[in-house]
XYZ file of C-alpha atoms in Angstrom:
563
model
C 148.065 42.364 33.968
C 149.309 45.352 35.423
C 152.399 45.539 37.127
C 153.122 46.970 40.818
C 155.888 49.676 41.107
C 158.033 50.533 44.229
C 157.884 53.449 46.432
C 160.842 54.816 46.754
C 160.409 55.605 50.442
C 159.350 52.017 51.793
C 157.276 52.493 54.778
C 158.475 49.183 56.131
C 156.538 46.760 58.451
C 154.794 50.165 60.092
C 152.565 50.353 56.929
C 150.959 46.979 55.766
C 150.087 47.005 52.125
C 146.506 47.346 52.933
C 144.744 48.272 49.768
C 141.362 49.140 52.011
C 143.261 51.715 54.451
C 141.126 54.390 53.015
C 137.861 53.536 53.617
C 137.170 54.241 57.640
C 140.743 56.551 58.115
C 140.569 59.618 60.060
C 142.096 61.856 57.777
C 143.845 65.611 59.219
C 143.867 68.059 56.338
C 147.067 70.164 57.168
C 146.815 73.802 55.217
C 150.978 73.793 55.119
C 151.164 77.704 55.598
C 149.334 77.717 58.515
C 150.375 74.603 60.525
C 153.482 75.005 62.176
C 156.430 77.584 60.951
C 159.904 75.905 61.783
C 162.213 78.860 60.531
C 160.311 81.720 61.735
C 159.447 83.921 58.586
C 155.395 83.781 59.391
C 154.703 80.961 57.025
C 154.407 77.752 57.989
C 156.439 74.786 56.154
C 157.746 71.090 55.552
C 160.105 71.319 58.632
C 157.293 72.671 60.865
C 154.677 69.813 59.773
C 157.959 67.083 60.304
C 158.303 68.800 63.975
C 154.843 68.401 65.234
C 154.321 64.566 63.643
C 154.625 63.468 67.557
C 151.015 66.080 68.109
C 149.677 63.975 65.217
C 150.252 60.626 66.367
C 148.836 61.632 69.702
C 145.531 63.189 68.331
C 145.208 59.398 66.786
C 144.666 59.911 62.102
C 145.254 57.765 60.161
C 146.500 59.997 56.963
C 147.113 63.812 56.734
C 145.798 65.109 53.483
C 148.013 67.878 52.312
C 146.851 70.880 50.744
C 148.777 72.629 47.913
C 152.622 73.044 48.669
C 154.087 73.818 45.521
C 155.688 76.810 44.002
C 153.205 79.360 44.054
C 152.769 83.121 44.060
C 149.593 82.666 46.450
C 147.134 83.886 44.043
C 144.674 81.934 45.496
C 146.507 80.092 48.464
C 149.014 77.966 46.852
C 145.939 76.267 44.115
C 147.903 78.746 41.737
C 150.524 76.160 40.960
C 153.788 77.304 39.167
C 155.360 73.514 38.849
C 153.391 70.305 39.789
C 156.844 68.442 40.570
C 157.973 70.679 43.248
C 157.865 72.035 46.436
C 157.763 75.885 47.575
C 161.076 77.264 48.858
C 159.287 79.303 51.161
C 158.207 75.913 52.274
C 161.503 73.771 51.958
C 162.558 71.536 49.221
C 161.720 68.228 48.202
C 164.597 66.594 50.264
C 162.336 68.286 53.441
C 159.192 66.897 51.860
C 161.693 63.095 51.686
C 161.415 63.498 55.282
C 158.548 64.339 56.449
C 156.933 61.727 54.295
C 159.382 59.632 55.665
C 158.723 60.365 59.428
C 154.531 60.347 58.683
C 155.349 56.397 57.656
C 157.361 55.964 60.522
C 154.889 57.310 62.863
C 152.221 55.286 60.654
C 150.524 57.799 59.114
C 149.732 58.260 55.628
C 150.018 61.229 53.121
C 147.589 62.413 50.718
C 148.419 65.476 48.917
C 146.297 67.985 46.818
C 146.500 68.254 43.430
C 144.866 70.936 41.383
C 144.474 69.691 37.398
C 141.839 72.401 36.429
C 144.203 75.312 35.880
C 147.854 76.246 36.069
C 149.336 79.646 37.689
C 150.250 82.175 35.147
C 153.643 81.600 36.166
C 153.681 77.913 34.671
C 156.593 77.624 31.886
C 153.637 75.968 30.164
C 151.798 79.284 30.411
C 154.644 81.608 30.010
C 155.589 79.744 26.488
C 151.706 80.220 25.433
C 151.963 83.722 26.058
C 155.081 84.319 23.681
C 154.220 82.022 21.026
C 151.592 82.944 18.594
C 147.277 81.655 18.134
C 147.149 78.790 16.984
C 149.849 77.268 18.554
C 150.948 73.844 20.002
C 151.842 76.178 23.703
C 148.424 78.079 23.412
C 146.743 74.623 22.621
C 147.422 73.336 26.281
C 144.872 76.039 27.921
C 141.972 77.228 26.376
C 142.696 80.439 24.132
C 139.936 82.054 21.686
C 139.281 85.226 19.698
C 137.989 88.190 20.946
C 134.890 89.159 19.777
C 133.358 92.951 18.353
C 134.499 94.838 15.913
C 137.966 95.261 16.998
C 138.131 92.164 18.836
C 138.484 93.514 22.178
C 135.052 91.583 23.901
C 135.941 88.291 25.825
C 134.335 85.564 23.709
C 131.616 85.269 26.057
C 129.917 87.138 29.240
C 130.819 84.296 31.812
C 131.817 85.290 35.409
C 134.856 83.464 36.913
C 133.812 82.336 40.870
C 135.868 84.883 42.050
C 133.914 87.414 40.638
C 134.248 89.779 37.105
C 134.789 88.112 33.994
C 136.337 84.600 33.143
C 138.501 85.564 30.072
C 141.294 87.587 30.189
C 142.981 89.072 27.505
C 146.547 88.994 26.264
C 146.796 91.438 23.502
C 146.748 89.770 20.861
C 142.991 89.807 19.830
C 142.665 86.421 21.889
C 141.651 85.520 25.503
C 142.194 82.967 27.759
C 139.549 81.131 30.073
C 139.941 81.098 33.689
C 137.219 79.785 35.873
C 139.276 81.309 38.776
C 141.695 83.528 39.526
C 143.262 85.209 36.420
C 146.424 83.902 37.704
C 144.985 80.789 36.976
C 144.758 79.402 33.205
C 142.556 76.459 32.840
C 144.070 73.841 30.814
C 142.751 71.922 27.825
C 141.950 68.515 28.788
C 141.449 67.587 25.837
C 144.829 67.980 24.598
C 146.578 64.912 25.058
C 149.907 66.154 26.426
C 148.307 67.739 29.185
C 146.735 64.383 29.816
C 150.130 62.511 29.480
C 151.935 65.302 32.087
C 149.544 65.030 34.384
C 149.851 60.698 34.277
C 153.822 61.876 34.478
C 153.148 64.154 38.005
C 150.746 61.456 39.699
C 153.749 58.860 39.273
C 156.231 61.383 40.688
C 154.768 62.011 43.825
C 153.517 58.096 43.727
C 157.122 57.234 43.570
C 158.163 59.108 46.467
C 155.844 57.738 48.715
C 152.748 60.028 48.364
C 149.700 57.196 49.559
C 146.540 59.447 47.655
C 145.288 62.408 46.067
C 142.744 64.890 47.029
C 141.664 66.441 43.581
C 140.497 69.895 43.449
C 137.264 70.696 41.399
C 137.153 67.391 39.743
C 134.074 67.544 38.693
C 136.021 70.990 35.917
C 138.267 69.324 33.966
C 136.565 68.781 30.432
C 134.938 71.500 29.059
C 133.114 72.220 25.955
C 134.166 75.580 24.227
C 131.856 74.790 20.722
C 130.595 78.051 19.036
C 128.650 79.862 19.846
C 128.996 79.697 23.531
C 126.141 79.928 26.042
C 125.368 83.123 28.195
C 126.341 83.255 31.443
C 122.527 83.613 32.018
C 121.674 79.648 30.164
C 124.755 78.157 32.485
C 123.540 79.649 35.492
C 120.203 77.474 34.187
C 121.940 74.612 33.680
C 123.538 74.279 36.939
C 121.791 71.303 38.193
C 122.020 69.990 34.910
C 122.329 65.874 36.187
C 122.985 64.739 32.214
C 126.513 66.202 31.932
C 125.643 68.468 29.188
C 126.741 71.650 31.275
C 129.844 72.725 29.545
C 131.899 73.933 31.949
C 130.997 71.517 34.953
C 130.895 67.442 35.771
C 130.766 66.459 31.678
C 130.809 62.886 30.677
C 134.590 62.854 29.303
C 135.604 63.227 32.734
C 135.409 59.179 32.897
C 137.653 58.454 30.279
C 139.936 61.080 31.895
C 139.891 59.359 35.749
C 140.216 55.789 33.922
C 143.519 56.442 32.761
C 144.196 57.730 36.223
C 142.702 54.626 37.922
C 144.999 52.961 35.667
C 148.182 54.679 37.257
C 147.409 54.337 40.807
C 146.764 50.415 40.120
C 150.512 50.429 39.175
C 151.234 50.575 42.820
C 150.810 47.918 45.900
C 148.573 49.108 47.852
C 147.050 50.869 44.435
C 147.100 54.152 45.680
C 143.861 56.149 46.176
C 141.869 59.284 45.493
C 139.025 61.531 46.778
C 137.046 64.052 44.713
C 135.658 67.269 45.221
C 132.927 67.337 43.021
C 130.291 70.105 43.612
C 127.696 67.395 41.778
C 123.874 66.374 42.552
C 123.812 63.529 44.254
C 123.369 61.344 41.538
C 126.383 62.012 39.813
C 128.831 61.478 42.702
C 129.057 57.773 41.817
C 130.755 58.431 38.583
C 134.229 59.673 40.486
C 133.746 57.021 43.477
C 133.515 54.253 41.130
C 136.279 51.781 41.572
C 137.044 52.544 38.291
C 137.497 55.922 38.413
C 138.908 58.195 41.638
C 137.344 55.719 44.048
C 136.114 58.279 46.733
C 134.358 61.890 46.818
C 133.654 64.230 49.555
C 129.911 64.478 50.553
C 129.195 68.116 51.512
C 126.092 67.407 53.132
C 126.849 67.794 56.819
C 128.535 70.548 56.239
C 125.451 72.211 54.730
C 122.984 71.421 57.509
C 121.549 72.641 60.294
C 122.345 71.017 63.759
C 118.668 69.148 63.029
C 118.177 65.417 63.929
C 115.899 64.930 60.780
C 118.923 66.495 58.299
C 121.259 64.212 59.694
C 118.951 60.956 59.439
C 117.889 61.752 55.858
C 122.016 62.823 54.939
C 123.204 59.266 56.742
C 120.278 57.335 55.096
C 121.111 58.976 51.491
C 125.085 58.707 51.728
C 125.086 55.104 52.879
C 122.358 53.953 50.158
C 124.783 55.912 47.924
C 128.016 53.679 49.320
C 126.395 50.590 48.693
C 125.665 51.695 45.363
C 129.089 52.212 44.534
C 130.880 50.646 46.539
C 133.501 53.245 47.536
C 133.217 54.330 51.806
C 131.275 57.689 52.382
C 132.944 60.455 53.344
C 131.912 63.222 56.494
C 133.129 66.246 56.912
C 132.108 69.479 58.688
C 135.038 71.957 58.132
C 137.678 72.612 55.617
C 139.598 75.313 54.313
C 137.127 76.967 52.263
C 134.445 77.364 54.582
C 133.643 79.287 58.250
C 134.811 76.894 60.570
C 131.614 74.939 62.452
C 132.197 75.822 65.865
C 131.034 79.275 64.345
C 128.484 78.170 62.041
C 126.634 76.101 65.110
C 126.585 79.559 67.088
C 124.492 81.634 64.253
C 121.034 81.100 63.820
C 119.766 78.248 62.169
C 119.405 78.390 58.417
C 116.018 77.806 57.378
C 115.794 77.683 53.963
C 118.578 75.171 54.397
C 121.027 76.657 51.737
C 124.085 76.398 53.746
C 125.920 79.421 54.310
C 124.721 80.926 57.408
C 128.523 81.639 57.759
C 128.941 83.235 54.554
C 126.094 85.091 55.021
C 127.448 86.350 58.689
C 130.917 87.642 56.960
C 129.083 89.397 54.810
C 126.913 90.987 57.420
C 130.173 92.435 59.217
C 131.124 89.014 60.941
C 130.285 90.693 64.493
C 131.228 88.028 67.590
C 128.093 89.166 69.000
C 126.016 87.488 67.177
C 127.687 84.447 67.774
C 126.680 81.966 71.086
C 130.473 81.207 71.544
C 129.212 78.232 74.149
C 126.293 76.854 72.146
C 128.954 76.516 68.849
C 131.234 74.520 70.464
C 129.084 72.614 72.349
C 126.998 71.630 69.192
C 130.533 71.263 67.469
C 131.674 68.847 69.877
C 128.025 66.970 69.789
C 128.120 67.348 66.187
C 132.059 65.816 65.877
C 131.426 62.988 67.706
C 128.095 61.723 66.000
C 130.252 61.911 62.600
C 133.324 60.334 64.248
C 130.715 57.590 65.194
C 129.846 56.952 61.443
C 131.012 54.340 59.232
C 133.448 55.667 56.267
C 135.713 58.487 56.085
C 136.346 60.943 58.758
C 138.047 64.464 57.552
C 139.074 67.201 60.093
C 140.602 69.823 59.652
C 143.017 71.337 61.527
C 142.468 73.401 64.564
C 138.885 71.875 64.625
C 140.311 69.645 67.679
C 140.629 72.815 69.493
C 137.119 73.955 69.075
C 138.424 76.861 67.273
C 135.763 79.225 65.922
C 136.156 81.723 62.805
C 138.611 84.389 62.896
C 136.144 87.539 61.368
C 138.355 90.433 62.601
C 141.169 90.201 59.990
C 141.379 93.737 58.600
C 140.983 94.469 54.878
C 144.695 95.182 54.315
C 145.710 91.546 55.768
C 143.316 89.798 54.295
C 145.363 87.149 51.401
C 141.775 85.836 49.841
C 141.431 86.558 46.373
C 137.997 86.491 46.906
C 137.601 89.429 49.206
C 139.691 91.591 46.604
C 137.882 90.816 43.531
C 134.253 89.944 44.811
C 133.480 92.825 47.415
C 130.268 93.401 48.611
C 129.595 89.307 47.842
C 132.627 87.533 49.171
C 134.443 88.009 52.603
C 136.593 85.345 51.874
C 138.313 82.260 53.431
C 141.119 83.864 55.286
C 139.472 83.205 58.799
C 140.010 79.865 58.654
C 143.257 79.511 57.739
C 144.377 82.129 60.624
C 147.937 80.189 62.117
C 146.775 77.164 64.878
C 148.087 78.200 68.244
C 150.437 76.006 69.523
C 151.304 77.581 73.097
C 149.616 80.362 74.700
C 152.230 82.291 76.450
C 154.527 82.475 73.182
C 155.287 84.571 70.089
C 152.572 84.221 67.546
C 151.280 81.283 69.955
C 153.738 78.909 69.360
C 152.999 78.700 65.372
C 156.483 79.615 64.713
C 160.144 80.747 67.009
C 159.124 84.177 65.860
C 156.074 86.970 66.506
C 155.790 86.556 62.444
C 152.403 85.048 61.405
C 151.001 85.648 57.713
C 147.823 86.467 58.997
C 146.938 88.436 62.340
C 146.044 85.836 65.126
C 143.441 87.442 67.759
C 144.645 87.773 71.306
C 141.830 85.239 72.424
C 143.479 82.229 70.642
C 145.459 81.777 73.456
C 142.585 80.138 75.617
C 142.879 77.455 72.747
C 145.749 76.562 72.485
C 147.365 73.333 73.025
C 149.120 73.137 75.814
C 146.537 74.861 77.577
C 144.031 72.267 76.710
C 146.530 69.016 76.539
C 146.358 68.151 79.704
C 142.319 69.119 80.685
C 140.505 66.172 80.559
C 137.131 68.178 79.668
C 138.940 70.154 76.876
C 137.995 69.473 73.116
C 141.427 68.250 72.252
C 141.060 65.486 74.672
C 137.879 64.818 73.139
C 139.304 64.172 69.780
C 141.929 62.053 71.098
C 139.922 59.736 72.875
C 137.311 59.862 70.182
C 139.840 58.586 67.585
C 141.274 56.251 69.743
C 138.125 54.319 70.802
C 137.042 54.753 67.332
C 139.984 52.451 66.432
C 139.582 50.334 69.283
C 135.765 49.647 68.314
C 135.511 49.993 64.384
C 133.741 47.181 62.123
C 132.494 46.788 59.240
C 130.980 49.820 57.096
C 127.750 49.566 58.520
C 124.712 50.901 61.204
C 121.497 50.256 61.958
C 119.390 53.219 63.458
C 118.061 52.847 67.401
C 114.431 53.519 67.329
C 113.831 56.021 70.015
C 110.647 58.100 70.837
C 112.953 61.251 71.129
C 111.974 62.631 67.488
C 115.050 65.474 68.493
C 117.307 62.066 69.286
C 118.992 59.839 66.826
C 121.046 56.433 67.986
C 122.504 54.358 65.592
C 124.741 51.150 66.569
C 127.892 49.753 64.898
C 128.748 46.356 64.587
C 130.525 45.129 67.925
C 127.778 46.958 69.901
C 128.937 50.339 69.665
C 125.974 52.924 70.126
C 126.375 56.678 69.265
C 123.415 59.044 70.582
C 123.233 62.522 69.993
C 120.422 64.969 71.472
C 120.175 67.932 68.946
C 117.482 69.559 70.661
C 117.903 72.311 73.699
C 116.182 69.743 76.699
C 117.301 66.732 78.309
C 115.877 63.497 77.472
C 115.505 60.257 79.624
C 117.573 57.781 78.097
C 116.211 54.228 77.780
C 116.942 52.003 80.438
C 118.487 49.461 78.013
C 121.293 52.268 76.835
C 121.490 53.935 80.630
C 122.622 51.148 81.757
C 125.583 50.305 79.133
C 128.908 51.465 79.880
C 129.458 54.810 78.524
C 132.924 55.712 77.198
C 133.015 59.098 75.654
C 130.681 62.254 75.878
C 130.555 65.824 73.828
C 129.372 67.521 77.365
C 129.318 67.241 80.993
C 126.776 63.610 81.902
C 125.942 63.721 85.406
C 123.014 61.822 85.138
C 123.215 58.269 83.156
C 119.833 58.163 83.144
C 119.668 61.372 81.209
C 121.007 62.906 78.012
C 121.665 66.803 78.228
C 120.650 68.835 75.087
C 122.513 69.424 72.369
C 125.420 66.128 73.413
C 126.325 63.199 72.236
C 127.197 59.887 74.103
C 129.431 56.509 73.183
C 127.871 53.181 74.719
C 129.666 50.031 74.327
């Protein structure tokens, strides 16, 4: 029987030892450098993210997932990690990240922080020690090192591409290379080694210890890898990429389980155990294996993101995902926004995307990113329809932040102030992610909007954040911050159990689903307005996306709350 360690930061009565917290939280993913700035210097930090806890218990989550805020050179936005067991100093120190956990628990909110297992930064003593010790070694054993091959040895050992573009071994002059599905500042590690495994165990109790509730954990789906001679083409894993047998090397491979059991195992040491969410870039079919209760226990569904604003997507998404939650038994997970992709106040503004392959916004960066192309109105107004139909479902809820201000991609970030290694090493196929992690503005009428005391931001904010930022839409009643907060509000005030049953209208553009308790959720994705059943006109209505004159009548592209 296993046996439950202490926090050392006890949340006290605030936080009841609720082992099932997880599954229906609204959950705020904070990017740390681009939250709030408490010292000035353009970069957002620990102090900042303590200082604005009051915004966050106002706006109504549950948890704040955390992306990376450890020592980093920002090779690829802090997911370059120099030590696992620290904490930036351009971001404070780990007595600043004491507090703020401290004050989240106070407030009661819970913390789930990132953690990034797949690779290292090149700046890792791990990594540093491989490089000066010899192939072969017990230091080049924890990433994945191999021979060069030709004549001389100078060819990487195979022609694959890392993600960010050009070649995924890089060499170290010595005849060998090292694999790095990423940036080249970022090794992948051997998971089959077991003293990776063990560290790793070793980091997941440290931040456990101090208080840390969960773990988001980047590219799960990465971790094992088979390297056995000779190695595929690039061309046969490009094949292979829906492989749904886990005999791709590089992605979702069966040792993975054994892997997230001995995890499991760790975060059962705790009461409540604590918890993690995946993102695994899997089919469908293979999500269950890290949202098993015996393995991570949750992973992100994509599939919302992907889609069109199109009433038959969504049906057929929310029919698959909840099929796939009862399967499992873990608590689906929505999510429209995040800090890899164009933000969806944009991507609802672009044309539709008909061969459905989700990256209309991609696609528009690419094309220049011109605002013209964009319906500024319709986005936001299918945003906010779009927010509060997810907001209605049972399961997870992940925002991210800046979303409750309706705030659309920033595409006019020049080339020399653009941070995304992306952009630098994959022109002409990346733009990169940089617009959506553009500083939130705070305060309108105030150096760098209120992000920071100073006019220092680490990437250019555009002089038409102002009209969104939070003090100008606070106190508006109509604005899309008071949406959110009265979304999440009445979403606590009427949540059951993890279940809906679909409201069989003759609308084919309308979908209604009610929760347990009574609550009903309509959205109208198409452009008309629809007469509304007398049978729902007549409940009392408690929350719209848009302007709802007529009770009688659902405007196009809205949603409505009926209790």
């Amino acid at each position: 029987m296993t046996t439950s360690r202490p926090t050392t930061i006890d949340a006290g009565t605030v936080l009841a030892a609720d082992p099932d917290w997880w599954r229906q939280a609204a959950v705020y993913q904070i990017y740390p450098r681009s939250f709030a700035d408490a010292n000035g210097d353009g970069i957002g930090d620990l102090k900042g993210i303590t200082s604005r806890i009051p915004y966050l218990v106002e706006l109504g989550v549950d948890a704040v997932w955390l992306s990376p805020f450890y020592p980093s050179a920002l090779a690829d936005g802090g997911y370059d990690v120099d030590d696992y067991r620290d904490v930036d100093p351009k971001l404070g120190t780990l007595a600043d990240f004491d507090e703020m956990i401290g004050a989240l628990h106070a407030a009661g909110i819970r913390l789930i922080a990132d953690i990034v297992p797949n690779h290292s930064s090149n700046r890792h003593e791990w990594f540093r020690e491989a490089l000066a010790s010899p192939r072969g070694s017990a230091a080049r054993d924890r990433y994945l090192f191999r021979d060069g091959e030709g004549p001389d040895g100078t060819e990487p050992p195979s022609d694959w591409q890392s993600i960010f573009g050009g070649s995924a071994w890089e060499p170290v002059g010595d005849g060998q290379f090292y694999l790095h599905l990423f940036a080249r500042e970022q090794p992948d590690l051997n998971w089959a080694n077991r003293e990776v495994r063990d560290d790793f165990l070793r980091t997941l109790r440290f931040w456990s210890d101090r208080g840390v509730d969960g773990f988001r954990v980047d590219v799960a789906h990465a971790l094992a890898k088979d390297l056995t001679y000779p190695l595929r083409s690039h061309a046969e894993l490009e094949e292979m990429k829906l492989a749904t047998d886990g005999s791709h090397p590089l992605w979702d491979r069966e040792e993975l389980d054994d892997i997230y059991a001995e995890w499991r195992a760790v975060f059962d040491e705790y009461d409540p155990p604590r918890i993690a969410v995946a993102e695994a870039w899997v089919a469908p079919s293979r999500r269950h294996r890290y949202a098993a209760p015996t393995s991570l226990g949750q992973a992100f569904n994509f599939d919302l993101l992907r889609a069109n604003f199109d009433a038959a997507e969504f049906h057929e998404i929310v029919d698959r995902n909840m099929a796939f939650s009862a399967e499992t038994g873990s608590s689906n997970t929505w999510v429209f926004s995040n800090h890899d992709v164009v933000r969806h106040a944009t991507r609802y503004g672009l044309p539709d995307d008909p061969d459905n392959e989700g990256d209309v916004g991609r696609q528009w960066l690419l094309d220049g990113g011109d605002p013209a192309e964009v319906d500024t109105e319709r986005g936001l107004r299918r945003a906010r329809a779009a927010s509060l139909f997810l907001l209605g479902l049972p399961g997870s809820a992940y925002l991210y932040q800046g979303e409750e201000l309706g705030l659309p991609e920033v595409a006019e970030i020049p080339g020399s102030e653009r941070q995304d290694p992306s952009f630098f090493r994959n022109a002409g196929v990346e733009v990169g992610r940089d617009g959506c992690r553009v500083p939130l503005p705070w305060v309108a009428d105030a150096p760098s909007f209120g992000f920071g005391p100073s006019a220092a931001s680490h990437l250019p904010q555009p002089a038409w954040f102002a009209s969104y930022a939070v003090d100008v839409q606070a106190d508006d009643p109509t604005s899309t911050l008071s949406m959110y907060r009265r979304a999440l509000a009445l979403r606590h005030e009427l949540q059951g159990t993890e279940k809906l049953a679909w409201v069989q209208l003759d609308e084919p553009e309308v979908l209604a689903f009610q929760r347990p308790g009574g609550w009903t959720v309509v959205t109208n994705f198409g452009t008309s307005p629809v007469a509304l059943p007398a049978a729902l006109a007549e409940r009392e209505l408690v929350l719209a996306s848009g302007p709802h004159r007529d009770p009688a009548v659902l405007p196009g592209e809205t949603t409505v709350w009926y209790r």
